[in-house]
Short mmCIF file of C-alpha atoms and ligand atoms in Angstrom, two decimals:
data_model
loop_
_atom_site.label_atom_id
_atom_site.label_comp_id
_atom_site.label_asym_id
_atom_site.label_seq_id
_atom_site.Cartn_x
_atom_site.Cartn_y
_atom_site.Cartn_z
CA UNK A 1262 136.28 69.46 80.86
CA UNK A 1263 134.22 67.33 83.47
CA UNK A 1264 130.95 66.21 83.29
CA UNK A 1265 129.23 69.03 84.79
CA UNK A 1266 131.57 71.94 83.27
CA UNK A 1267 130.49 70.55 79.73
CA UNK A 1268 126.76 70.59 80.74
CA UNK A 1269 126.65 74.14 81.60
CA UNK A 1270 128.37 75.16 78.72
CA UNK A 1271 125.97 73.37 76.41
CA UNK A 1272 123.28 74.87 78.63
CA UNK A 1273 124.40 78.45 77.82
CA UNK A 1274 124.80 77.55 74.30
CA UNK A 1275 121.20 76.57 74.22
CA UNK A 1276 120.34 79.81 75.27
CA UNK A 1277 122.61 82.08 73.00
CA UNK A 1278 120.92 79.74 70.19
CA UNK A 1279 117.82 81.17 71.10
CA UNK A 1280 118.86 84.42 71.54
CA UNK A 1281 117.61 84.56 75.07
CA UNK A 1282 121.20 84.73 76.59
CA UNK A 1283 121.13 87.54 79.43
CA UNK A 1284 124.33 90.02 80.41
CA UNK A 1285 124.99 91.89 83.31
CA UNK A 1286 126.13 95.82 82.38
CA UNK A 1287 127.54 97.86 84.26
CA UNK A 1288 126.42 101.56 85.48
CA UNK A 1289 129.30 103.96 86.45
CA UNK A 1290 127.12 105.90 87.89
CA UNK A 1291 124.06 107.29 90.40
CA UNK A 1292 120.62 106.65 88.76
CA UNK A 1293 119.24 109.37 87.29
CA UNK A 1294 117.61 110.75 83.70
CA UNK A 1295 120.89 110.02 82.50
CA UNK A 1296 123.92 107.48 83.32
CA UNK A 1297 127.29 106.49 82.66
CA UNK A 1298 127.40 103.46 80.98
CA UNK A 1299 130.55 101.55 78.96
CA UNK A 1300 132.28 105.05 79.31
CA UNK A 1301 129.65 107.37 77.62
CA UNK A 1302 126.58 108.87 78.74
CA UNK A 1303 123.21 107.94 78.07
CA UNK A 1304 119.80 108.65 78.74
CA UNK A 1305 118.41 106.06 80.81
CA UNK A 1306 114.42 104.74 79.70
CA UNK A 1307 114.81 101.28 81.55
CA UNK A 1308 115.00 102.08 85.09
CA UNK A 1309 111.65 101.90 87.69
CA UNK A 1310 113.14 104.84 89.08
CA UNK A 1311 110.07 106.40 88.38
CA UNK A 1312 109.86 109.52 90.61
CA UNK A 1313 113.85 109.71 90.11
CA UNK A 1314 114.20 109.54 93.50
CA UNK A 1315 116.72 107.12 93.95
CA UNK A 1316 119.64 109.65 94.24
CA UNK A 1317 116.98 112.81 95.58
CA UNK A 1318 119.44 114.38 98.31
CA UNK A 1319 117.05 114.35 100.79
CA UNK A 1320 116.78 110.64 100.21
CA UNK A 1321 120.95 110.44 100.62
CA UNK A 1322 120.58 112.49 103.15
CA UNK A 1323 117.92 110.25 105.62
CA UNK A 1324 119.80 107.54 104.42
CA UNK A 1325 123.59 108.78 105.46
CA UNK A 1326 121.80 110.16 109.03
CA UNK A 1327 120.39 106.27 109.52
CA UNK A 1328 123.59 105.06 108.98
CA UNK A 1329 124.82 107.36 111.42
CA UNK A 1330 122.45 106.80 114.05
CA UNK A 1331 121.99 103.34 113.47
CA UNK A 1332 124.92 102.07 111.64
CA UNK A 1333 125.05 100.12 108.43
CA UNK A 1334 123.26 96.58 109.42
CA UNK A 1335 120.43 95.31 111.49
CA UNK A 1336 122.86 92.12 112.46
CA UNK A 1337 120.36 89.54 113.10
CA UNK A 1338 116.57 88.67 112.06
CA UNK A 1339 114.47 91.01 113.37
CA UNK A 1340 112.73 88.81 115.66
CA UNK A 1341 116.59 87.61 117.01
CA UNK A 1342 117.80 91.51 118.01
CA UNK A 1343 117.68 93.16 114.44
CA UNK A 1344 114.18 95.13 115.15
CA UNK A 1345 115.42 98.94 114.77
CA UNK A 1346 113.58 101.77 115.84
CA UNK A 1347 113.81 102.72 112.16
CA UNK A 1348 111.80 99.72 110.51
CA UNK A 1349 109.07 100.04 112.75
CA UNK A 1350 109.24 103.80 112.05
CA UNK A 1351 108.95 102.58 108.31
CA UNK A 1352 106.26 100.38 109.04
CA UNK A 1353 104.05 102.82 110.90
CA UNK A 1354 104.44 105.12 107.95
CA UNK A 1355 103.63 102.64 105.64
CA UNK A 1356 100.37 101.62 107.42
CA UNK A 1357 99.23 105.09 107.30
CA UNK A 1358 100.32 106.04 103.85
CA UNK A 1359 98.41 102.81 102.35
CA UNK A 1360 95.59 103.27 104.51
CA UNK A 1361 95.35 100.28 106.63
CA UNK A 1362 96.36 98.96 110.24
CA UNK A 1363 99.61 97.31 109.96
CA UNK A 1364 102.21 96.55 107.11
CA UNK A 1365 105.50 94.69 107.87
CA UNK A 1366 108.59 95.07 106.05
CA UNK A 1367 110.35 92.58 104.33
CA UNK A 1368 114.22 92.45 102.39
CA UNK A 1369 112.54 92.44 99.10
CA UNK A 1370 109.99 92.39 96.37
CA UNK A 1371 110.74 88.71 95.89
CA UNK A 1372 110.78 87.65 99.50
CA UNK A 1373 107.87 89.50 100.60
CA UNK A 1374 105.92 87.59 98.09
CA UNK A 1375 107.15 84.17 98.36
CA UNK A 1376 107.28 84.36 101.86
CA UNK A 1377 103.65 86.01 102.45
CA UNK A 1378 101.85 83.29 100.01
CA UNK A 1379 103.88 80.46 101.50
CA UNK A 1380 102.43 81.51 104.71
CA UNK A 1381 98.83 82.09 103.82
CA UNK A 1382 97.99 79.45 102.06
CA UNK A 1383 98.48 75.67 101.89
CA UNK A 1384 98.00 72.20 100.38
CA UNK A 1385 94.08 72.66 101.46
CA UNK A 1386 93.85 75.83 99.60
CA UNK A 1387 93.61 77.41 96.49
CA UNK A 1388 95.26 79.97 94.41
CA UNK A 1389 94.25 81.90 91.70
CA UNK A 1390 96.56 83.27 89.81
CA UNK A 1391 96.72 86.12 86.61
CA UNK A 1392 98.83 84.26 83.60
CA UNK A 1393 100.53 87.46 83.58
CA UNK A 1394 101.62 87.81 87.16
CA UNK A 1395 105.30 89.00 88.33
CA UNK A 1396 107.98 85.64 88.21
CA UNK A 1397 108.09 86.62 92.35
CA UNK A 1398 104.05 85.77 92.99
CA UNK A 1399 104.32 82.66 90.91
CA UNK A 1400 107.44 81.54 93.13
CA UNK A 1401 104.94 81.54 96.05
CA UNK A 1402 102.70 80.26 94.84
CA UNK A 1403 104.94 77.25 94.06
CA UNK A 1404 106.10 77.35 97.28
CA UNK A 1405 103.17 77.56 99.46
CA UNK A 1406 102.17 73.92 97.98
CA UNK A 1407 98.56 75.16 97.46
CA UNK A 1408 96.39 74.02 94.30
CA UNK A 1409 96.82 76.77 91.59
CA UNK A 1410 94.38 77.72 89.29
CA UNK A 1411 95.95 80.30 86.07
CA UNK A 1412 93.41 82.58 84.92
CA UNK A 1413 93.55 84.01 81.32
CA UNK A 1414 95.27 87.52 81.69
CA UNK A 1415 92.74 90.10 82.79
CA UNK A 1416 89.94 88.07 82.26
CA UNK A 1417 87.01 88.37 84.82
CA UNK A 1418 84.67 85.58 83.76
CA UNK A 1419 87.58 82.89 83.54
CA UNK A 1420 88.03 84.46 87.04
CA UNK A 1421 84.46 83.61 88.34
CA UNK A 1422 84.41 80.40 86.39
CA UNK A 1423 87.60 79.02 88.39
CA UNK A 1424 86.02 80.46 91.69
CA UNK A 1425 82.86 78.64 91.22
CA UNK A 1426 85.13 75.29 90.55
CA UNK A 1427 87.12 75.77 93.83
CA UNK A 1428 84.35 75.75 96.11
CA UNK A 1429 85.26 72.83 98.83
CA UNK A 1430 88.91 74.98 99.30
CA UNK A 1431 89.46 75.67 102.63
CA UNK A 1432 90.47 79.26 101.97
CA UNK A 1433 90.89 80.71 98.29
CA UNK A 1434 93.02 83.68 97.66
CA UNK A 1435 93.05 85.63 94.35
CA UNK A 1436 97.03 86.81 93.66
CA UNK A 1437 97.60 89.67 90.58
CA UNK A 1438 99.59 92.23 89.91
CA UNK A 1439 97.78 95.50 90.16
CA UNK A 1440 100.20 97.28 87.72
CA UNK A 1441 101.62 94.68 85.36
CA UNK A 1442 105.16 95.18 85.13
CA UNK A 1443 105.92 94.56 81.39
CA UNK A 1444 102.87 95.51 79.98
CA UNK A 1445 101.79 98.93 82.33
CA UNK A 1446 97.94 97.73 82.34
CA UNK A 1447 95.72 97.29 85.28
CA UNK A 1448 93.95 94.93 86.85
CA UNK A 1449 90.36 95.12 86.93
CA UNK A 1450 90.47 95.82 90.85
CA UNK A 1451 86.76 96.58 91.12
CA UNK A 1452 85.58 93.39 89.97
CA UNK A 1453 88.33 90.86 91.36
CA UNK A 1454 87.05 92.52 94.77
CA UNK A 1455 83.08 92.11 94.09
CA UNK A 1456 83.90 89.05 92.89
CA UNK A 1457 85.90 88.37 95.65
CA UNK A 1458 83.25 89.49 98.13
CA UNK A 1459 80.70 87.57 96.58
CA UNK A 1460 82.77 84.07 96.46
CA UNK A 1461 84.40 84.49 99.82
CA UNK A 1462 87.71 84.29 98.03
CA UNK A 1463 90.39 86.88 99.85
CA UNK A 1464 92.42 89.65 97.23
CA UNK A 1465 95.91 89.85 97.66
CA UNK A 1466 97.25 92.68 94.75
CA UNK A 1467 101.31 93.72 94.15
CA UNK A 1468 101.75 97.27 93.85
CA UNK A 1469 106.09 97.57 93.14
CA UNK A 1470 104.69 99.53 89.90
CA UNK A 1471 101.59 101.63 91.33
CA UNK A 1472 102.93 102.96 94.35
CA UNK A 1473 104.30 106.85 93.01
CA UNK A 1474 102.44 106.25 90.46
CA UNK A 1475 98.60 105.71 90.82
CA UNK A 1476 96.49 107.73 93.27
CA UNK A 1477 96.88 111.57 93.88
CA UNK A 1478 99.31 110.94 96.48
CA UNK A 1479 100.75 107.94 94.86
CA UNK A 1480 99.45 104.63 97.15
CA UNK A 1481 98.91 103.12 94.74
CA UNK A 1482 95.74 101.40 92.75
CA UNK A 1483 94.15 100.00 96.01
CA UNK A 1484 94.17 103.56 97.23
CA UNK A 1485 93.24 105.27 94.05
CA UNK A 1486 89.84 103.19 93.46
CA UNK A 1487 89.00 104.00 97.47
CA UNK A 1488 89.42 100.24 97.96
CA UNK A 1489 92.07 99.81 100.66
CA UNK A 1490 89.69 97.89 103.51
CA UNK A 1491 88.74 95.32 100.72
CA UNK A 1492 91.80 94.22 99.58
CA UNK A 1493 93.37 91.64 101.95
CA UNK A 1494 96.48 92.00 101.48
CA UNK A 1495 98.43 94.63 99.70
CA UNK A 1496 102.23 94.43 98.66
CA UNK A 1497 104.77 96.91 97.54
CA UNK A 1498 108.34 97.65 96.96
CA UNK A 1499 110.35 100.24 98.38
CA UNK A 1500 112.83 99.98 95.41
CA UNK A 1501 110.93 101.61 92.19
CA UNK A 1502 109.42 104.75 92.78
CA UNK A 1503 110.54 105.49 96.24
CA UNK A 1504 114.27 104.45 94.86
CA UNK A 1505 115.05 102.78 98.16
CA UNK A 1506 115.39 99.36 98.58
CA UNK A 1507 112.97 96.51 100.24
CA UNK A 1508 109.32 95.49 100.17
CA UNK A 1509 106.36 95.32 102.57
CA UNK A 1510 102.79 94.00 103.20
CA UNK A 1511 99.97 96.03 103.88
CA UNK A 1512 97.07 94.75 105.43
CA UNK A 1513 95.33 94.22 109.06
CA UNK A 1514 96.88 93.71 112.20
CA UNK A 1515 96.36 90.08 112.06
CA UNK A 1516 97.81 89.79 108.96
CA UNK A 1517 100.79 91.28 110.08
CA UNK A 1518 100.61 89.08 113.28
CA UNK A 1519 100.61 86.11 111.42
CA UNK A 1520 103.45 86.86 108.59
CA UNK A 1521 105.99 87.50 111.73
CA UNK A 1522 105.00 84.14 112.42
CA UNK A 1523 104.34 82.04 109.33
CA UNK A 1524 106.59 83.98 106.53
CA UNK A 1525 109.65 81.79 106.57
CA UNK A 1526 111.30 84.69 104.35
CA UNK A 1527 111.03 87.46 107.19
CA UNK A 1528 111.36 85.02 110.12
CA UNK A 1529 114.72 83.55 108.68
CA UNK A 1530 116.35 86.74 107.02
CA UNK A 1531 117.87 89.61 108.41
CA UNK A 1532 116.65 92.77 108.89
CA UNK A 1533 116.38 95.34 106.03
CA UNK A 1534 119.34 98.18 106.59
CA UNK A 1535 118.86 101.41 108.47
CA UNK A 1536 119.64 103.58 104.99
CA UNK A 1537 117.28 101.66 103.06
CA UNK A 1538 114.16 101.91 106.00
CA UNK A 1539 115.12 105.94 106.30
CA UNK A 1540 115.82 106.78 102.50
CA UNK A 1541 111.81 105.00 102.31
CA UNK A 1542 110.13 106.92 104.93
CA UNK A 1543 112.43 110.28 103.23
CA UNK A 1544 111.12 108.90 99.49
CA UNK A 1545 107.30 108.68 101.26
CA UNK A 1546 107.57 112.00 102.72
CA UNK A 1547 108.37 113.86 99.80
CA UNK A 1548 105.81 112.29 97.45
CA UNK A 1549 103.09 113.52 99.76
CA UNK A 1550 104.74 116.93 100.09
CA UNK A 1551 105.73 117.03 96.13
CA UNK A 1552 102.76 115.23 94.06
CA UNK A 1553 103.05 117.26 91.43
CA UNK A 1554 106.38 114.92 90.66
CA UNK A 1555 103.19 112.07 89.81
CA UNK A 1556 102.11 114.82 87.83
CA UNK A 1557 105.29 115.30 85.53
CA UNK A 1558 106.02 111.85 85.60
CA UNK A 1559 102.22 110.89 83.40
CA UNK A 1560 102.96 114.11 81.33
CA UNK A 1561 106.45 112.49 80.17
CA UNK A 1562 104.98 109.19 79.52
CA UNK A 1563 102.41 110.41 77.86
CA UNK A 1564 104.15 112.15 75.57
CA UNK A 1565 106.53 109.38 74.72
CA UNK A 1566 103.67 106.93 74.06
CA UNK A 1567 101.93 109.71 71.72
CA UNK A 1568 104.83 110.25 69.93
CA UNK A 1569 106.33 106.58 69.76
CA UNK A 1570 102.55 105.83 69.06
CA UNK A 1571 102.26 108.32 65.79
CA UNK A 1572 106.11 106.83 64.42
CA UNK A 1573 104.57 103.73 64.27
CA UNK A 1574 105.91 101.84 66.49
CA UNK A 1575 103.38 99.03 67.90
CA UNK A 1576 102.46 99.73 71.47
CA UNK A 1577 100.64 97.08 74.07
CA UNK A 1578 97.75 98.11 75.77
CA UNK A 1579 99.48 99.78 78.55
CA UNK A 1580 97.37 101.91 80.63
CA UNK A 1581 100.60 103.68 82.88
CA UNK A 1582 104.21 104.67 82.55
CA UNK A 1583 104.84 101.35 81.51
CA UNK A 1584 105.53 101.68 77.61
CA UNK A 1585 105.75 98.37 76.14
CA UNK A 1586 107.43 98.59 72.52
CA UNK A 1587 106.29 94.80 71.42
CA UNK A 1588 108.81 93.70 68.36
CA UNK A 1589 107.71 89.73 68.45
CA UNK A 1590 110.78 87.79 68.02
CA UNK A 1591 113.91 88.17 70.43
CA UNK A 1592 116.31 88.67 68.01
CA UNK A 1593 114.86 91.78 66.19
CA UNK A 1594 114.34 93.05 69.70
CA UNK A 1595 117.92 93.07 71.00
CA UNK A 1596 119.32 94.07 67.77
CA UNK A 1597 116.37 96.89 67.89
CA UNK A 1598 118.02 97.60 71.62
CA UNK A 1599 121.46 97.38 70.42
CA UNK A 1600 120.92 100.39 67.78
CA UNK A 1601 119.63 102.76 70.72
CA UNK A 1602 122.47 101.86 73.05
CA UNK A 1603 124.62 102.44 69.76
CA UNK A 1604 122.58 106.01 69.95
CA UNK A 1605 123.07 106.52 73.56
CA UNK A 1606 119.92 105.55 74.99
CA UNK A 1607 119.62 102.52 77.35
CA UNK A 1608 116.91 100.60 77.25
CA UNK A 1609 116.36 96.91 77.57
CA UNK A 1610 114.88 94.28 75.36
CA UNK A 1611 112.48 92.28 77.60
CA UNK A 1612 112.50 87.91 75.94
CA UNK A 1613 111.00 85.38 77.21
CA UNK A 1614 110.29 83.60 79.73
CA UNK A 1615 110.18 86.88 81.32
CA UNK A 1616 107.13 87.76 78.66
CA UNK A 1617 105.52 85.18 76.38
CA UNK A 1618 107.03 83.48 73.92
CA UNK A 1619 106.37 85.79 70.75
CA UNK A 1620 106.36 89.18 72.50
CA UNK A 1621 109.80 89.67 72.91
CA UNK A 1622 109.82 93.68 73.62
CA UNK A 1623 111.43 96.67 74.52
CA UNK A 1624 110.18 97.91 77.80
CA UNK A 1625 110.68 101.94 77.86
CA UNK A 1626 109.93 104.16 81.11
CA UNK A 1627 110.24 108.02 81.10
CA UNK A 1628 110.51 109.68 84.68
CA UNK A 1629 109.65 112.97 86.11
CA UNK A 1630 112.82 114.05 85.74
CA UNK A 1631 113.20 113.33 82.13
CA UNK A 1632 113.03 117.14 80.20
CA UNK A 1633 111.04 117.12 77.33
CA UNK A 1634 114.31 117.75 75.33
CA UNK A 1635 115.62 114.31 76.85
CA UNK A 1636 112.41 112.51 75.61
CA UNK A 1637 112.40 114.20 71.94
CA UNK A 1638 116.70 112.96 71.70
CA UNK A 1639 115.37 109.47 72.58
CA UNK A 1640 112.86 109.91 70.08
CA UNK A 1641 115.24 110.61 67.35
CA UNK A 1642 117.26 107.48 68.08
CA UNK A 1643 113.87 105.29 68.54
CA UNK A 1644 112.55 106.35 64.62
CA UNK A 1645 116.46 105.43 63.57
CA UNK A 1646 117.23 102.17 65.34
CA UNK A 1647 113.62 101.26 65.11
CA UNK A 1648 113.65 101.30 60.76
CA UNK A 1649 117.23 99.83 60.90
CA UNK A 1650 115.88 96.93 63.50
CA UNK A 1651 112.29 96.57 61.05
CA UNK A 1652 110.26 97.39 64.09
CA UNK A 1653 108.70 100.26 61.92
CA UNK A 1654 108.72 100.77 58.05
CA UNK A 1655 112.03 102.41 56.65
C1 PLP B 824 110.18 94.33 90.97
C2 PLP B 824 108.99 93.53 91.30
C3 PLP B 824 108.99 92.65 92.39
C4 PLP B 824 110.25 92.32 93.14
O1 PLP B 824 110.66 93.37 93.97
P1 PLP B 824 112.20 93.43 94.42
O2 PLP B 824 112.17 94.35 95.58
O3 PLP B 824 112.95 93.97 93.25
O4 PLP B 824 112.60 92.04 94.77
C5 PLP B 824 107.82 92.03 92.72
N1 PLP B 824 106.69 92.24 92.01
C6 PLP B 824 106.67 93.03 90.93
C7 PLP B 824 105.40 93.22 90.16
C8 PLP B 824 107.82 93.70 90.54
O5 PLP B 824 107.82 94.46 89.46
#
C-alpha cells in the first residue's frame, strides 16, 4: 500500500476504535411509516419526514407535472438562464407562507446557510453562535471569516454578556437553531429578539425542524410567537416536513437582493429542479389546507415520549417531535440501535461529533402517519432492545 492508502486506512481504524465509524444503508423503498430495508420491512422512527409527505401523491403528482412542463433540470445557475417560472413561483409562496417580503431559494439546507452567513457577515463582524447549533450554521460561520463568539446552549445571559463584549463590531448577527435538531428544544426566540433589539445585534434563526411543525399552520417558530418582522433572517428546508428537497431564506427584499449577489453558494450553483420547487409549493399547499396533519403528528409524539418516558428510558429536554433517547456512550447506543433494527424498527444512533461527546443517543421521530398500533409495536421492541442494550433496568 502507498503512503496515502495506509493513512486512510489507519484513519478509519481510528474511528471504528471509537466506535464512531458511520455506514451508509440502503432503503428499497418510498419513505413512509414503514420501509424496506436489508429485505424486510420496518417501521421507520428516524426519518424528518415529519408530515409523511415525502411520497403524498399530490406531492408526486406536482412534481411529475413540473417535470413535464419544465423538464428535469434548471441547466445553469439561476442568474446564467436556470431562473424557472417554477422557483420564483416557490419563492413567492414561500414569502407569503412565512410572512415576510421576499425569500430566495437555495439547493440545500447546507448551502443556504453557508452561503447566506458567508455573505452577511465578515472579518469586521461578529457572530454569535448557540454551542448547539446545526454542523451547516457553524460551516458559515467558518466561512464567512467573521469573529465568532459560542454561547452556552440556550443560555440568555451568556448571550447578553458576549453582546455587551462585541460592541466596536461593525455589524453583529446572532445565528441558532430555532428547533434543535438532536435535542427537539427551542430557542428562547423572545428574548434573543429583545435582546437583539436592545443591542442592535440582527437574529438570523434555522427552521429545517419547525416548519410543519410549529405554528397552527406550520411556519414555523418565528411565525408561531407572532415574530416574523423581527427576525432578520429566517431559514428553512424544503426537505423535512414538506418531503421535497432544497432550502430557502426568508427575510426582506433587501436581504434577498443582496444574497443573489453576495451568497457564493446560490450565485455559483445551479438551480434547484422543477420536481423539487413544485412537490414544495404542492407540500405548502396541503399543510395549509390539512393542519390537522400538525395535529396528529404532536399526538403521536406525544404519546411515544409518555410512554418511552414511563419505561424508563432517559429522555432530553425536548420540547417537539424530536425524541432524544440519550444512552451516554456510543457503543451502548449502536448496540441499543442494533437490537431494534434486529426487531424491525429503524432508528439511528446519533455519536459524536454530531452531539457531544458523552451523549451518544438514539434520535426517534414519530409522524402523522404513524397509527397508534405502529407506535405501541415500536414500543415493544424499545422496552426489549433497550434492557438487552442497559439503557433501562432488565
Ligand atoms: C437538515 C438540516 C440542515 C441542512 O438541510 P439540508 O437541506 O438537508 O442540507 C440545516 N439545518 C438544520 C437545523 C437541519 O436539521
Amino acid at each position: 500500500m502507498g503512503l496515502f492508502a495506509r493513512q486512510i486506512v489507519a484513519e478509519l481504524d481510528a474511528i471504528k476504535g471509537q466506535a464512531l465509524y458511520r455506514q451508509l444503508r440502503t432503503i428499497e423503498s418510498a419513505h413512509g411509516p414503514r420501509v424496506d430495508f436489508n429485505g424486510r420491512s420496518m417501521l421507520m422512527l428516524a426519518s424528518n419526514n415529519y408530515l409523511g409527505l415525502a411520497s403524498h401523491p399530490a406531492l408526486k403528482r406536482a412534481a411529475a407535472n413540473a417535470t413535464e412542463q419544465y423538464g428535469t433540470g434548471a441547466a445553469a445557475s439561476r442568474l446564467i438562464a436556470g431562473n424557472l417560472r417554477v422557483l420564483s413561483d416557490l419563492e413567492a409562496r414561500l414569502a407569503q407562507f412565512k410572512g415576510v417580503e421576499a425569500a430566495l431559494v437555495f439547493g440545500s439546507g447546507y448551502l443556504a446557510n453557508i452561503g447566506t452567513i458567508s455573505a452577511i457577515a465578515g472579518r469586521e463582524d461578529v457572530i454569535l453562535s448557540d454551542e448547539l447549533n446545526h454542523a451547516s450554521l457553524i460551516d458559515g460561520c467558518r466561512l464567512a471569516r467573521a469573529q465568532i463568539m459560542v454561547y452556552r446552549h440556550c443560555d440568555i445571559d451568556h448571550l447578553q454578556a458576549l453582546l455587551r463584549q462585541s460592541r466596536a463590531a461593525r455589524r453583529r448577527i446572532i445565528v441558532t437553531d430555532s428547533v434543535f435538531s438532536m435535542d427537539g428544544d427551542l430557542a428562547p426566540l423572545v428574548e434573543i429578539v429583545e435582546l437583539a433589539r436592545r443591542h442592535n445585534a440582527a437574529v438570523m434563526i434555522d427552521e429545517a425542524h419547525a416548519v410543519g411543525v410549529l405554528g397552527h399552520k406550520g411556519a414555523g417558530l418565528a411565525s408561531a410567537l407572532g415574530l416574523e418582522r423581527e427576525v432578520d433572517i429566517q431559514m428553512g428546508t424544503l426537505s423535512k416536513s414538506l418531503g421535497s428537497y432544497g432550502a430557502y431564506v426568508a427575510g426582506s427584499r433587501a436581504l434577498v437582493d443582496l444574497l443573489i449577489n453576495r451568497a457564493r453558494s446560490f450565485v455559483f450553483t445551479t438551480g434547484l429542479p422543477p420536481a423539487s420547487a413544485a412537490a414544495a409549493i404542492a407540500a405548502i399547499d396541503l399543510i395549509e389546507a390539512e393542519p390537522q396533519r400538525i395535529k396528529i403528528l404532536w399526538d403521536n409524539a406525544c404519546y411515544l415520549r409518555q410512554e418511552l418516558a414511563r419505561a424508563g428510558f432517559r429522555l432530553g429536554a425536548s420540547a417537539t417531535p424530536i425524541l432524544p433517547v440519550i444512552v451516554g456512550d456510543a457503543q451502548p447506543a449502536l448496540d441499543f440501535a442494533e437490537g431494534l433494527l434486529r426487531r424491525d424498527v429503524y432508528v439511528l444512533a446519533i455519536r459524536p461529533p454530531t452531539v457531544p461527546l458523552g451523549t451518544a443517543r438514539l434520535r426517534v421521530t414519530a409522524t402523522a402517519d404513524h397509527t397508534r398500533a405502529d407506535l405501541d409495536e415500536a414500543l415493544r421492541a424499545f422496552i426489549a432492545a433497550g434492557r438487552e442494550a442497559g439503557a433501562i433496568a432488565k
